[in-house]
Backbone as CSV, one residue per row, in Angstrom:
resi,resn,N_x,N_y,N_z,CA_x,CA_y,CA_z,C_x,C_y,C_z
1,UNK,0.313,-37.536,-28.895,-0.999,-37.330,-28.310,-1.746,-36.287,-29.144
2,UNK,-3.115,-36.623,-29.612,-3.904,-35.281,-29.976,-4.059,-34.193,-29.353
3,UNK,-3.765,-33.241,-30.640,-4.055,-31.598,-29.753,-5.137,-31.350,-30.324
4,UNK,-5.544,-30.316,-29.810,-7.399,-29.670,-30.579,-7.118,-28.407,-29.763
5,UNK,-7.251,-27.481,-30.714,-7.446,-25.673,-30.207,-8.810,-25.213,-30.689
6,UNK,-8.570,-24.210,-29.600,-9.911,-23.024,-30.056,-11.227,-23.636,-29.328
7,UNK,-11.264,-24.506,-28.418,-12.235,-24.780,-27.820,-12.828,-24.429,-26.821
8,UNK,-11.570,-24.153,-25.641,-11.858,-23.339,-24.821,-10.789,-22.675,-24.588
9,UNK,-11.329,-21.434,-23.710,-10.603,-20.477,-23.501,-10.071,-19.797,-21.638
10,UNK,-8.992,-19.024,-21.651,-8.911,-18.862,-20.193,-8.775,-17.622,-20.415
11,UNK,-10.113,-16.755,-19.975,-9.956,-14.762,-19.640,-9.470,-14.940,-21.303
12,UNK,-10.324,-15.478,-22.219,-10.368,-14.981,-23.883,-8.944,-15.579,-24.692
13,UNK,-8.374,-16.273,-23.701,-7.277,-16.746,-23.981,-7.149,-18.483,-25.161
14,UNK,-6.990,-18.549,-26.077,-6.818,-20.285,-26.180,-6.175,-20.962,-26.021
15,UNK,-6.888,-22.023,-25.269,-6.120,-23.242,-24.871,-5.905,-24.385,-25.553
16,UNK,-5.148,-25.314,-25.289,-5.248,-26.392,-26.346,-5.270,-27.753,-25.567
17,UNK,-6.187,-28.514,-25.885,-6.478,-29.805,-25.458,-5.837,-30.629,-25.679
18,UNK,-5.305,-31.974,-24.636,-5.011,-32.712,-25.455,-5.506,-34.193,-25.002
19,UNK,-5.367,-35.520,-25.514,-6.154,-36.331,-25.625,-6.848,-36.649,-26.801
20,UNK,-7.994,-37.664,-26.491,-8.673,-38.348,-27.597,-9.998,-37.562,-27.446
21,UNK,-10.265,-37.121,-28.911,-11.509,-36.217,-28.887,-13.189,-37.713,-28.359
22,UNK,-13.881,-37.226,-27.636,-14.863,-38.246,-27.743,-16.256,-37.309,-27.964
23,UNK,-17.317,-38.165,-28.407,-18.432,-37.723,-29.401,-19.739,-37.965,-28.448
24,UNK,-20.475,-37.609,-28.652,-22.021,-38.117,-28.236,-22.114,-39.358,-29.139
25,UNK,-22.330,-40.426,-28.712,-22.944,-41.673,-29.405,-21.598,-42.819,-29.090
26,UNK,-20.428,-42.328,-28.568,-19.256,-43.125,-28.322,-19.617,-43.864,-27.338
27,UNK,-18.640,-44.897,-27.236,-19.116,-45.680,-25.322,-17.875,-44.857,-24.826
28,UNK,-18.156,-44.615,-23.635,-17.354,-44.052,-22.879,-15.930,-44.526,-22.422
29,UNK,-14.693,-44.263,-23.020,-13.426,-44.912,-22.571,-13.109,-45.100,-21.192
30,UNK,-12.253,-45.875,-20.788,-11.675,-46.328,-19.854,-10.946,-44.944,-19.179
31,UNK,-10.894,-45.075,-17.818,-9.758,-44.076,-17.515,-9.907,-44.382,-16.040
32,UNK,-8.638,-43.871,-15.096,-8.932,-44.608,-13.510,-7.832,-43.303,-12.548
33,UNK,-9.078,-42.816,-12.175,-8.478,-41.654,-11.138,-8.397,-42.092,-9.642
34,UNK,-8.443,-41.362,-8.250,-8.296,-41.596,-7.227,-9.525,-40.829,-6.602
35,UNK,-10.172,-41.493,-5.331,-10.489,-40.908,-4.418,-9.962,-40.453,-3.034
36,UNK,-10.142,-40.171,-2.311,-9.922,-39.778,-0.895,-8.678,-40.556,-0.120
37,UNK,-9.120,-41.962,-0.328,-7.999,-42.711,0.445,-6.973,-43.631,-0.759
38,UNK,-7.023,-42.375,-1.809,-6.133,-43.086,-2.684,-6.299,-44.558,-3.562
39,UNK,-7.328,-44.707,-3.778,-8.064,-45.782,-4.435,-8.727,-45.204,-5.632
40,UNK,-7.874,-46.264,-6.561,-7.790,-46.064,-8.014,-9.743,-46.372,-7.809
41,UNK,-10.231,-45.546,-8.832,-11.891,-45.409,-9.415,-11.857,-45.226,-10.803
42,UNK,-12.295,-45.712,-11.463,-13.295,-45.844,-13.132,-14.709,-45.572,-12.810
43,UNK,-14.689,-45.030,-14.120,-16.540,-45.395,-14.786,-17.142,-46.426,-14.468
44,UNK,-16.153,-48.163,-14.091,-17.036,-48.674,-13.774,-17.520,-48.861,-12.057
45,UNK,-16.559,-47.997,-11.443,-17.225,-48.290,-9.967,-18.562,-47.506,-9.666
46,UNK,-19.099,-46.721,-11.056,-20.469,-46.432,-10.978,-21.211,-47.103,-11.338
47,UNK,-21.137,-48.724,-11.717,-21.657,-49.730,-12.621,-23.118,-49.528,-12.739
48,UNK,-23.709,-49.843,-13.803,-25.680,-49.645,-13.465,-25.926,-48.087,-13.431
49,UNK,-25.432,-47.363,-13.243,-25.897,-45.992,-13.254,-25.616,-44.843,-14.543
50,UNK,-26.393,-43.755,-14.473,-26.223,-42.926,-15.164,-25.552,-41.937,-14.317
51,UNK,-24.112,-41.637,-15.330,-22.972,-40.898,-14.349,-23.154,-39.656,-14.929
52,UNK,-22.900,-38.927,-14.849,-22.635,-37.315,-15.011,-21.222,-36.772,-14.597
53,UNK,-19.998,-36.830,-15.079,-18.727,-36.720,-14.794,-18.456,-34.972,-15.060
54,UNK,-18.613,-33.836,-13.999,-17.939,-32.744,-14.503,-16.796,-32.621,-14.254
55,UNK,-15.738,-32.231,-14.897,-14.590,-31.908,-14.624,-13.942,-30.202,-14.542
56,UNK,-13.592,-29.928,-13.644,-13.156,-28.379,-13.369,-11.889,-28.566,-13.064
57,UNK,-11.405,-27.535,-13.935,-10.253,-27.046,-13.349,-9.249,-27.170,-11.973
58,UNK,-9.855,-26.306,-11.256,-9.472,-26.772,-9.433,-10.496,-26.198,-8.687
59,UNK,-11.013,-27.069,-7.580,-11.758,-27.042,-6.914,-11.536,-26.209,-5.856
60,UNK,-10.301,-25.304,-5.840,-10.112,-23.975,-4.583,-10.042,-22.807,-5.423
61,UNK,-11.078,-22.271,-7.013,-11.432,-21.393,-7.493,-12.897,-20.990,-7.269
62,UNK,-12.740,-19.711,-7.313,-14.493,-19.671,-7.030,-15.754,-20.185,-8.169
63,UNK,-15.545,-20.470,-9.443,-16.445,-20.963,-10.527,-16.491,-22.398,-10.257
64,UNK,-15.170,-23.244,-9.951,-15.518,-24.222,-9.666,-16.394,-24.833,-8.210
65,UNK,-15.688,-23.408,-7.311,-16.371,-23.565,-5.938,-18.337,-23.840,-5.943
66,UNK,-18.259,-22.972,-6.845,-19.538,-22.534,-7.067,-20.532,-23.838,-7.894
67,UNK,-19.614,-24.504,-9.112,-20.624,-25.245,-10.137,-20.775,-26.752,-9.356
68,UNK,-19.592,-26.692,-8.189,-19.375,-28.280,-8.066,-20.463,-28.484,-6.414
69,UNK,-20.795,-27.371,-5.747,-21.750,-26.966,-5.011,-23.256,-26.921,-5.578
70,UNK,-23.480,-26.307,-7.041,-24.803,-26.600,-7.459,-25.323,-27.957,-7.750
71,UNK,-23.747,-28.650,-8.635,-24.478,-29.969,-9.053,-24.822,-30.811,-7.302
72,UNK,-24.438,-30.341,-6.281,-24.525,-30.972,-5.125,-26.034,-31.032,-4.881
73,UNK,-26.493,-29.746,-4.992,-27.991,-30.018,-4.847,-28.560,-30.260,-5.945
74,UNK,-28.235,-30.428,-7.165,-29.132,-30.766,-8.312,-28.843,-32.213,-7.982
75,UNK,-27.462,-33.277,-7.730,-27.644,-33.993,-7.136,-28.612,-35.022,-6.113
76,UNK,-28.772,-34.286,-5.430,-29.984,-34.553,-4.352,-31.423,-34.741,-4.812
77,UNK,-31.696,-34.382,-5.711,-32.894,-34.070,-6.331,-33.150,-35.594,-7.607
78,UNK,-31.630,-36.022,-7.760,-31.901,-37.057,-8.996,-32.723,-37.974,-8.345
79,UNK,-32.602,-38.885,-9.597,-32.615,-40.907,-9.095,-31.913,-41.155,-8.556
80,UNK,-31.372,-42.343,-7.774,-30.713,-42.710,-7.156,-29.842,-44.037,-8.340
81,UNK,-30.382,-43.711,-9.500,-29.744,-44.498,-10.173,-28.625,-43.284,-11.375
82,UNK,-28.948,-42.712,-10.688,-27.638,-41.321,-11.172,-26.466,-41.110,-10.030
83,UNK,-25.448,-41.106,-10.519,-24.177,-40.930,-9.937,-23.874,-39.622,-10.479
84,UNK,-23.251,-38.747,-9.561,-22.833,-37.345,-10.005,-20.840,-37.537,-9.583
85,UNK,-19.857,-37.384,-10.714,-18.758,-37.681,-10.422,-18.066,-36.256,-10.346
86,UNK,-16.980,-35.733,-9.813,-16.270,-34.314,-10.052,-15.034,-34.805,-10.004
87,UNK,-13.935,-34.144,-11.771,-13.045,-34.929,-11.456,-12.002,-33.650,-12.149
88,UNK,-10.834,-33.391,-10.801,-9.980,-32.370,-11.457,-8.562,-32.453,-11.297
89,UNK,-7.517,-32.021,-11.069,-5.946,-32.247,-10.868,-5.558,-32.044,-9.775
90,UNK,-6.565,-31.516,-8.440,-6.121,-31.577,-7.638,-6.051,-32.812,-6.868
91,UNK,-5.380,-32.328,-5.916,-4.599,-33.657,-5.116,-6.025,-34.420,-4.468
92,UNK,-6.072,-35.297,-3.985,-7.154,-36.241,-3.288,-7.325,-35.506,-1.837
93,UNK,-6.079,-35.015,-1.364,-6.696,-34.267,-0.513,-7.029,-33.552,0.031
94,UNK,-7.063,-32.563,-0.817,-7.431,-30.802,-1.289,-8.970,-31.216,-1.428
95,UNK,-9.293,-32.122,-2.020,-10.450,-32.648,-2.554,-11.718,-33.195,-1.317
96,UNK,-10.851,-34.056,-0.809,-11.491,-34.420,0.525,-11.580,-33.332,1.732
97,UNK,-10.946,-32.571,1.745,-10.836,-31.019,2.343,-11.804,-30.291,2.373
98,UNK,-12.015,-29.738,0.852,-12.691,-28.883,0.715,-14.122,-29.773,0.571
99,UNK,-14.510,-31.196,0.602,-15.968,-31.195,0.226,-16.682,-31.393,1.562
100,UNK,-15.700,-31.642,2.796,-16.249,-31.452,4.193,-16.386,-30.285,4.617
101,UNK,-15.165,-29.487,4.357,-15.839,-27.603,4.536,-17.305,-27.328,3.838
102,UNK,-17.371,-27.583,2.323,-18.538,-27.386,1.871,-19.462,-27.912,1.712
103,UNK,-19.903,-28.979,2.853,-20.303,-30.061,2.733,-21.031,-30.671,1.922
104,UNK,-20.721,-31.470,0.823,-21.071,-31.603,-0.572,-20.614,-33.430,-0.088
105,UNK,-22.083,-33.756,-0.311,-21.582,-35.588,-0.375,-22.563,-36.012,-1.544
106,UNK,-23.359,-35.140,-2.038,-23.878,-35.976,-3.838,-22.812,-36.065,-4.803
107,UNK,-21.960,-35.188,-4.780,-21.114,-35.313,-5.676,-19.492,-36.248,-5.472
108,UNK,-19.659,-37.136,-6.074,-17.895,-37.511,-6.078,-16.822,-36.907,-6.391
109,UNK,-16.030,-36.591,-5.599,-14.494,-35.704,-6.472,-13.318,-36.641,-6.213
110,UNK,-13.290,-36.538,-7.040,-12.416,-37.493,-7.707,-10.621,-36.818,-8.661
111,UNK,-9.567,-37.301,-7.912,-8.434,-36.672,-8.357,-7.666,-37.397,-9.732
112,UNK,-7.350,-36.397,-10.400,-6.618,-37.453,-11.997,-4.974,-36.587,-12.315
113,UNK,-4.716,-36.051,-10.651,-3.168,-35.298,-10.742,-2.027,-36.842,-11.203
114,UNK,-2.142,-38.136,-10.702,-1.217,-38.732,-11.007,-1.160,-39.075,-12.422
115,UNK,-2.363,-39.414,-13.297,-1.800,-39.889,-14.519,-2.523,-39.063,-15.544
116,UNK,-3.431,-37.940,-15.305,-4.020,-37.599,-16.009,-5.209,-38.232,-17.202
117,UNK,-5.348,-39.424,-16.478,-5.833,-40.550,-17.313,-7.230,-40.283,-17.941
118,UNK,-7.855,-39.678,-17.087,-9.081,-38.983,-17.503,-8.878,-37.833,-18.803
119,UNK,-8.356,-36.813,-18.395,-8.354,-35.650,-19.133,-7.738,-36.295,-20.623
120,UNK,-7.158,-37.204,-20.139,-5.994,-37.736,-21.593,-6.876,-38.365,-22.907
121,UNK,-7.981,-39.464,-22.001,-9.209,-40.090,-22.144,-10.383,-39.827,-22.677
122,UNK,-10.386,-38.489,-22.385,-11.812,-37.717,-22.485,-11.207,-36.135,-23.848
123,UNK,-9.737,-36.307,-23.290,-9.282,-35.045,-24.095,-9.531,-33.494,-23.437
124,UNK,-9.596,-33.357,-22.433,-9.844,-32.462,-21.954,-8.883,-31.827,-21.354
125,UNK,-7.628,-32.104,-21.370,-6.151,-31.979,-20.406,-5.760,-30.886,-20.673
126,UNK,-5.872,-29.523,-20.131,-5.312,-27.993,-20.735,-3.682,-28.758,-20.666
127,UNK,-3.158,-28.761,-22.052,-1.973,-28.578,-22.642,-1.207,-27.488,-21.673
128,UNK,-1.360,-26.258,-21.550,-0.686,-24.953,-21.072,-0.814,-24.963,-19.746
129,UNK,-1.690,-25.599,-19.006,-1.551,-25.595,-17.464,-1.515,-26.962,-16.979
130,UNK,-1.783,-27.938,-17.772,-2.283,-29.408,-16.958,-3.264,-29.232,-15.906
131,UNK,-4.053,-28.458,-16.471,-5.698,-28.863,-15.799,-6.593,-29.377,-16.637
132,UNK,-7.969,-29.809,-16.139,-8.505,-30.077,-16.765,-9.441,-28.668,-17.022
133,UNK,-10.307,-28.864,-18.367,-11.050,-28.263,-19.156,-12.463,-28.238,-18.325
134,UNK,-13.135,-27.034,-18.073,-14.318,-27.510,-17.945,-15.550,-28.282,-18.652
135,UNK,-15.779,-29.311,-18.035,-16.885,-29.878,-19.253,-17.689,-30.623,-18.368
136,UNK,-18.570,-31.211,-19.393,-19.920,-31.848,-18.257,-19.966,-33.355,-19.592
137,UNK,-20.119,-34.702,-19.198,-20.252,-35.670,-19.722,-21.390,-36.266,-19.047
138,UNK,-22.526,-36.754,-20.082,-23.633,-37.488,-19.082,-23.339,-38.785,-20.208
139,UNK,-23.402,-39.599,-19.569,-23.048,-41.545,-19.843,-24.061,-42.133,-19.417
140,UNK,-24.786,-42.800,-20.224,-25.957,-43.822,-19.942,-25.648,-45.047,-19.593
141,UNK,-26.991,-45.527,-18.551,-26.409,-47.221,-18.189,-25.069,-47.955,-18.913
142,UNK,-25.071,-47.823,-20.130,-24.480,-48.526,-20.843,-23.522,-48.041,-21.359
143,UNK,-22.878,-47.071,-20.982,-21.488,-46.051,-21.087,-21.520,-45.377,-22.326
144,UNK,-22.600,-45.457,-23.127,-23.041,-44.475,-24.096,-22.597,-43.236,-23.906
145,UNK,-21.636,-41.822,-24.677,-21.922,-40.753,-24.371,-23.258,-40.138,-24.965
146,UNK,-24.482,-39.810,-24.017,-25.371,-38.943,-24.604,-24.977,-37.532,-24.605
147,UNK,-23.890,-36.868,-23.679,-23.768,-35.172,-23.963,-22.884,-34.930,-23.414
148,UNK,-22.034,-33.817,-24.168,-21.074,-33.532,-24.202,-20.998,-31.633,-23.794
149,UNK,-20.692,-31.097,-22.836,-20.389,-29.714,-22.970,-19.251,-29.381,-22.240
150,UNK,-18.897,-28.486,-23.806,-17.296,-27.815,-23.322,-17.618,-26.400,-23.084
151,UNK,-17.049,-26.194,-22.095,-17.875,-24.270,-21.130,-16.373,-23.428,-22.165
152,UNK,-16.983,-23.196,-23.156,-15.709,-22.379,-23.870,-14.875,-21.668,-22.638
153,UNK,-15.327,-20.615,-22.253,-15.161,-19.814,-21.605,-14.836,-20.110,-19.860
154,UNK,-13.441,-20.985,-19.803,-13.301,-21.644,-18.360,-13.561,-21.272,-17.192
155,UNK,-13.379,-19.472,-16.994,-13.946,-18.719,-15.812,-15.584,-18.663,-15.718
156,UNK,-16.328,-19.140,-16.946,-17.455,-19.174,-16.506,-18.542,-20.897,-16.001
157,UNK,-19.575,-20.471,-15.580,-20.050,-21.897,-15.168,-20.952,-22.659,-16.613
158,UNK,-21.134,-23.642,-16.772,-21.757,-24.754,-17.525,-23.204,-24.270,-17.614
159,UNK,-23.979,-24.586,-18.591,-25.313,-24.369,-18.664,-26.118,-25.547,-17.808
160,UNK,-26.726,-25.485,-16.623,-27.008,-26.326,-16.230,-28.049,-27.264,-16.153
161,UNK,-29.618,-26.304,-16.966,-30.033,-26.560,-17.102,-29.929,-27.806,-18.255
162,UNK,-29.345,-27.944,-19.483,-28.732,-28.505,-20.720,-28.639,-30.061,-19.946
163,UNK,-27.662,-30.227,-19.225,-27.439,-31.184,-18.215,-28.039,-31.502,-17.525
164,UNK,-28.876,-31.394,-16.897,-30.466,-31.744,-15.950,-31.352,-32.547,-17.106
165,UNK,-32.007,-31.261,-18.139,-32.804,-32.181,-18.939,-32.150,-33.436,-19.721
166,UNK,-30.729,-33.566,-19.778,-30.655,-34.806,-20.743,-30.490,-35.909,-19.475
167,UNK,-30.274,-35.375,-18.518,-30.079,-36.209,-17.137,-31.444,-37.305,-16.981
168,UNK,-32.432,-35.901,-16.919,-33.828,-36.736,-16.837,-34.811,-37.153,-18.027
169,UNK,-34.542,-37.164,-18.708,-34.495,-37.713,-20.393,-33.849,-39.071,-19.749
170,UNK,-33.103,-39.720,-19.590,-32.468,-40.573,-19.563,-33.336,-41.314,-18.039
171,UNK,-33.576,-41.066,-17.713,-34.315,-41.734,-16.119,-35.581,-42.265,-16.428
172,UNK,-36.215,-41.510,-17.559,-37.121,-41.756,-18.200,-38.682,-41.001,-17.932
């Protein structure tokens, strides 16, 4: 499997990725995580839409508490031809847990603890912990990657604005 270092980091620390590096201009690979009631999900059960896939770490930290709560209301605010996905190692129902406590229903969270298929996919799989990397992927109708951001710095949050405008760039 590919490794890639020096990309991001934990408290200044480097981590090492592993997976298939993917690019802006790639179509977006295959990969099939779980939701809530344990039902395998892909990229394509967002079919027709522009997805926005962030992936955090774990969703019972406070940065992730925090980024996967904003995209909730930046969420709300899209097209309805935007899908907002959240996809991390925790279990499906840690996941389903916490998005009724915080009540967050724009965003999908989505679990990839059984095969890692995503992180493996996308390359984002912390090697040293088996989490995923923070990053933000926006995919056009047509599974195009238009953008790619890796949050070097894992304790901190994503630029969000960066992700909004290529969001609505793309809506037209």
């Amino acid at each position: 499997m590919n490794e890639r270092n020096n990309i991001v980091k934990m408290k200044g620390n480097p981590l090492t990725l592993l997976g298939n590096e993917v690019k802006v201009g790639d179509t977006a690979p295959e990969f099939e995580v779980l939701d809530e009631t344990l039902t395998a999900k892909s990229l394509d059960s967002f079919g027709g839409k522009i997805v926005v896939i962030v992936s955090v770490p774990s969703i019972d930290t406070p940065v992730c508490d925090m980024e996967t709560r904003r995209f909730n209301q930046e969420a709300e605010k899209l097209s309805d031809n935007v899908a907002v996905m959240g996809v991390s190692m925790d279990l499906p129902f840690a996941l389903s847990r916490w998005c009724a406590a915080a009540g967050v229903e724009n965003v999908k969270m989505l679990s990839d603890h059984r095969d890692a298929s995503f992180g493996k996919a996308f390359g984002v799989l912390i090697k040293e912990l088996r989490l995923l990397a923070r990053t933000v992927f926006v995919i056009d109708k047509d599974r195009k990657v238009k953008y790619i951001q890796y949050v070097e710095e894992t304790t901190e949050e994503p630029n969000y604005d960066e992700v909004l405008e290529t969001v609505k760039s793309l809506i037209g």
